Short mmCIF file of C-alpha atoms in Angstrom, two decimals:
data_model
loop_
_atom_site.label_atom_id
_atom_site.label_comp_id
_atom_site.label_asym_id
_atom_site.label_seq_id
_atom_site.Cartn_x
_atom_site.Cartn_y
_atom_site.Cartn_z
CA UNK N 1 92.41 104.35 100.29
CA UNK N 2 92.76 108.12 100.66
CA UNK N 3 95.69 109.17 102.82
CA UNK N 4 96.78 112.60 103.97
CA UNK N 5 100.28 113.51 102.85
CA UNK N 6 102.91 112.86 105.57
CA UNK N 7 100.50 110.88 107.75
CA UNK N 8 101.80 107.81 109.57
CA UNK N 9 99.26 104.96 109.49
CA UNK N 10 98.98 101.43 110.87
CA UNK N 11 97.43 99.07 108.31
CA UNK N 12 95.89 95.70 109.16
CA UNK N 13 95.74 92.98 106.49
CA UNK N 14 93.16 90.27 107.31
CA UNK N 15 93.91 87.18 105.21
CA UNK N 16 90.73 85.08 104.89
CA UNK N 17 92.12 82.89 102.09
CA UNK N 18 94.09 79.63 102.20
CA UNK N 19 97.13 81.23 100.50
CA UNK N 20 100.04 83.26 101.83
CA UNK N 21 100.10 86.57 99.96
CA UNK N 22 103.29 88.65 99.47
CA UNK N 23 101.72 92.13 99.63
CA UNK N 24 103.64 94.99 97.97
CA UNK N 25 103.05 98.73 98.52
CA UNK N 26 104.29 100.96 95.72
CA UNK N 27 106.73 103.73 96.70
CA UNK N 28 106.17 103.18 100.44
CA UNK N 29 108.55 101.73 102.98
CA UNK N 30 106.98 100.16 106.03
CA UNK N 31 107.82 98.18 109.16
CA UNK N 32 106.05 94.98 110.19
CA UNK N 33 104.66 95.18 113.73
CA UNK N 34 102.98 91.86 114.50
CA UNK N 35 100.74 89.05 113.29
CA UNK N 36 97.83 87.41 115.11
CA UNK N 37 95.26 84.68 114.52
CA UNK N 38 91.62 85.73 114.13
CA UNK N 39 88.13 84.50 113.35
CA UNK N 40 85.24 86.42 111.81
CA UNK N 41 82.17 86.36 109.60
CA UNK N 42 82.76 87.22 105.95
CA UNK N 43 80.01 88.43 103.65
CA UNK N 44 79.96 86.22 100.52
CA UNK N 45 78.99 89.10 98.22
CA UNK N 46 81.17 91.96 99.48
CA UNK N 47 83.95 90.16 101.36
CA UNK N 48 83.44 92.52 104.31
CA UNK N 49 84.42 91.06 107.70
CA UNK N 50 82.32 91.37 110.83
CA UNK N 51 82.33 89.81 114.31
CA UNK N 52 86.13 89.79 114.25
CA UNK N 53 87.68 88.06 117.25
CA UNK N 54 91.44 88.09 117.82
CA UNK N 55 92.96 84.86 119.14
CA UNK N 56 95.87 84.76 121.57
CA UNK N 57 98.61 87.36 121.84
CA UNK N 58 100.14 89.23 118.86
CA UNK N 59 103.29 87.49 117.61
CA UNK N 60 106.24 89.85 117.45
CA UNK N 61 108.63 89.41 114.55
CA UNK N 62 112.16 88.07 114.95
CA UNK N 63 115.13 90.41 114.68
CA UNK N 64 115.89 89.18 111.13
CA UNK N 65 112.41 90.38 110.08
CA UNK N 66 112.82 93.84 111.57
CA UNK N 67 113.64 96.85 109.37
CA UNK N 68 112.19 98.66 106.37
CA UNK N 69 110.26 96.74 103.70
CA UNK N 70 108.13 97.28 100.61
CA UNK N 71 106.78 93.69 100.49
CA UNK N 72 105.74 91.29 103.23
CA UNK N 73 104.06 87.86 103.29
CA UNK N 74 100.61 87.85 104.90
CA UNK N 75 99.82 84.37 106.22
CA UNK N 76 96.36 82.73 105.95
CA UNK N 77 94.04 83.08 108.94
CA UNK N 78 96.11 85.90 110.39
CA UNK N 79 95.94 89.69 110.64
CA UNK N 80 99.31 91.29 109.85
CA UNK N 81 99.94 94.83 111.09
CA UNK N 82 102.40 97.24 109.44
CA UNK N 83 103.21 100.91 110.02
CA UNK N 84 104.21 103.37 107.29
CA UNK N 85 104.67 107.06 106.65
CA UNK N 86 103.11 108.23 103.35
CA UNK N 87 105.36 111.10 102.31
CA UNK N 88 105.11 110.94 98.49
CA UNK N 89 102.03 112.62 96.96
CA UNK N 90 100.32 110.79 94.11
CA UNK N 91 98.22 107.78 93.15
CA UNK N 92 99.80 104.36 93.65
CA UNK N 93 98.88 100.67 93.95
CA UNK N 94 99.14 97.99 96.57
CA UNK N 95 98.77 94.39 95.43
CA UNK N 96 99.70 90.73 95.79
CA UNK N 97 103.01 89.85 94.13
CA UNK N 98 101.84 86.37 93.01
CA UNK N 99 101.42 87.00 89.27
CA UNK N 100 98.21 85.01 88.83
CA UNK N 101 96.62 86.88 91.75
CA UNK N 102 97.80 90.24 90.40
CA UNK N 103 96.51 89.36 86.92
CA UNK N 104 93.09 88.67 88.44
CA UNK N 105 92.93 92.13 90.03
CA UNK N 106 94.11 91.39 93.58
CA UNK N 107 95.11 95.02 93.91
CA UNK N 108 93.78 98.38 95.03
CA UNK N 109 94.80 102.00 94.44
CA UNK N 110 95.71 104.40 97.21
CA UNK N 111 96.07 108.15 96.88
CA UNK N 112 98.32 110.37 98.97
CA UNK N 113 97.35 114.03 98.77
CA UNK N 114 97.29 117.30 100.66
CA UNK N 115 95.54 120.51 99.51
CA UNK N 116 98.50 122.52 100.76
CA UNK N 117 101.15 120.12 99.44
CA UNK N 118 102.83 122.76 97.25
CA UNK N 119 103.02 125.22 100.12
CA UNK N 120 104.40 122.52 102.40
CA UNK N 121 107.10 121.72 99.86
CA UNK N 122 108.05 125.40 99.66
CA UNK N 123 108.24 125.63 103.44
CA UNK N 124 110.15 122.37 103.67
CA UNK N 125 113.46 124.02 102.81
CA UNK N 126 113.00 126.38 105.76
CA UNK N 127 111.74 123.79 108.24
CA UNK N 128 113.81 120.75 107.27
CA UNK N 129 115.63 119.09 110.15
CA UNK N 130 118.38 116.60 109.48
CA UNK N 131 117.73 113.64 111.75
CA UNK N 132 120.21 110.92 112.35
CA UNK N 133 118.33 107.64 112.41
CA UNK N 134 119.12 107.08 116.06
CA UNK N 135 115.80 107.02 117.87
CA UNK N 136 116.46 104.15 120.25
CA UNK N 137 114.68 102.47 123.12
CA UNK N 138 116.73 100.50 125.65
CA UNK N 139 116.08 98.06 127.18
CA UNK N 140 113.58 96.71 124.68
CA UNK N 141 111.72 94.41 125.40
CA UNK N 142 111.18 95.66 128.94
CA UNK N 143 108.87 94.98 131.87
CA UNK N 144 108.37 98.31 133.68
CA UNK N 145 110.82 101.08 132.71
CA UNK N 146 112.91 101.93 129.66
CA UNK N 147 114.86 104.88 128.22
CA UNK N 148 114.08 106.68 124.96
CA UNK N 149 117.23 108.12 123.36
CA UNK N 150 117.08 110.63 120.48
CA UNK N 151 119.00 113.44 118.81
CA UNK N 152 118.01 116.66 117.02
CA UNK N 153 120.40 118.82 115.00
CA UNK N 154 118.74 122.27 115.30
CA UNK N 155 116.26 124.07 117.55
CA UNK N 156 113.07 122.13 116.85
CA UNK N 157 109.55 121.35 117.96
CA UNK N 158 109.63 117.74 119.20
CA UNK N 159 106.77 115.37 119.93
CA UNK N 160 107.25 111.84 121.30
CA UNK N 161 104.11 109.75 121.71
CA UNK N 162 103.19 106.11 122.31
CA UNK N 163 100.60 104.36 120.12
CA UNK N 164 99.04 100.92 120.44
CA UNK N 165 99.15 98.45 117.54
CA UNK N 166 95.77 99.71 116.33
CA UNK N 167 97.31 103.15 115.76
CA UNK N 168 95.55 104.82 118.70
CA UNK N 169 97.53 107.38 120.69
CA UNK N 170 97.70 106.35 124.33
CA UNK N 171 100.46 108.41 125.95
CA UNK N 172 102.54 111.57 125.38
CA UNK N 173 106.14 111.19 126.57
CA UNK N 174 107.26 114.70 125.58
CA UNK N 175 105.97 117.64 123.59
CA UNK N 176 107.84 120.94 123.33
CA UNK N 177 111.02 122.64 122.09
CA UNK N 178 114.45 121.03 122.08
CA UNK N 179 117.78 122.53 121.06
CA UNK N 180 120.55 120.64 119.24
CA UNK N 181 121.79 117.69 121.22
CA UNK N 182 121.32 114.13 122.45
CA UNK N 183 118.54 113.42 124.95
CA UNK N 184 117.45 110.55 127.20
CA UNK N 185 113.88 110.35 128.47
CA UNK N 186 112.64 107.81 130.98
CA UNK N 187 109.40 106.04 130.09
CA UNK N 188 107.40 104.07 132.65
CA UNK N 189 105.29 101.34 131.09
CA UNK N 190 103.96 99.89 134.32
CA UNK N 191 100.44 101.15 133.57
CA UNK N 192 100.34 99.50 130.15
CA UNK N 193 99.39 95.91 129.44
CA UNK N 194 102.02 93.54 128.06
CA UNK N 195 102.16 93.68 124.27
CA UNK N 196 103.49 95.63 121.27
CA UNK N 197 103.43 99.43 121.03
CA UNK N 198 104.90 102.10 118.76
CA UNK N 199 107.12 104.96 119.94
CA UNK N 200 106.69 107.78 117.42
CA UNK N 201 108.89 110.88 117.37
CA UNK N 202 108.00 113.87 115.19
CA UNK N 203 110.52 116.67 114.71
CA UNK N 204 108.88 119.47 112.72
CA UNK N 205 107.76 117.63 109.55
CA UNK N 206 109.81 114.44 109.93
CA UNK N 207 108.86 111.23 111.75
CA UNK N 208 110.78 108.30 113.22
CA UNK N 209 109.22 105.32 114.98
CA UNK N 210 110.35 102.25 116.88
CA UNK N 211 108.56 99.19 118.21
CA UNK N 212 108.18 98.88 121.99
CA UNK N 213 107.66 95.44 123.48
CA UNK N 214 106.40 95.11 127.06
CA UNK N 215 106.88 91.63 128.48
CA UNK N 216 105.92 90.42 131.94
#
């Protein structure tokens, strides 16, 4: 896997085995989004899946499973979706934490790089914005309308967008300049189908995200 430095990605883990696999990503913190049953056709030689069909609605995690992680159990017959920001350049591994699986090469490398990484690091001191981890959405879950609350500490370029669980951008809530302060933005989800979404806020070079759950 080749990942651009500072990109935020949604990964899907399709477990076609009969085992539950605790998957660990080196030097990356991520949030679990959902899990969902699926069927598909797997090539015996390559393991590649085709004709994937998702079954039922995505299952949202309980409150005790919310928060940052570096390892999560992927259940058999399910696709587990996680979201992560890759902000450390280098070559790392992701793998199963069951020792016998790891010993038999159930692992893959991923590389985080950016041709202008050194320049970005030099500019970081000038552009860095201290964000309090207070991007909130209330009420959440919600049926039609909710409020997005956030804070910035200095004059900044702010982007707030909504993504579906496949990582596709579907709506821009706000994009522009904001001065220091606390803000509340109304978001109408009446045009979106019930399900799980991601609210992603980018302030200069830093990113925060929260799960949105629309229930009807």
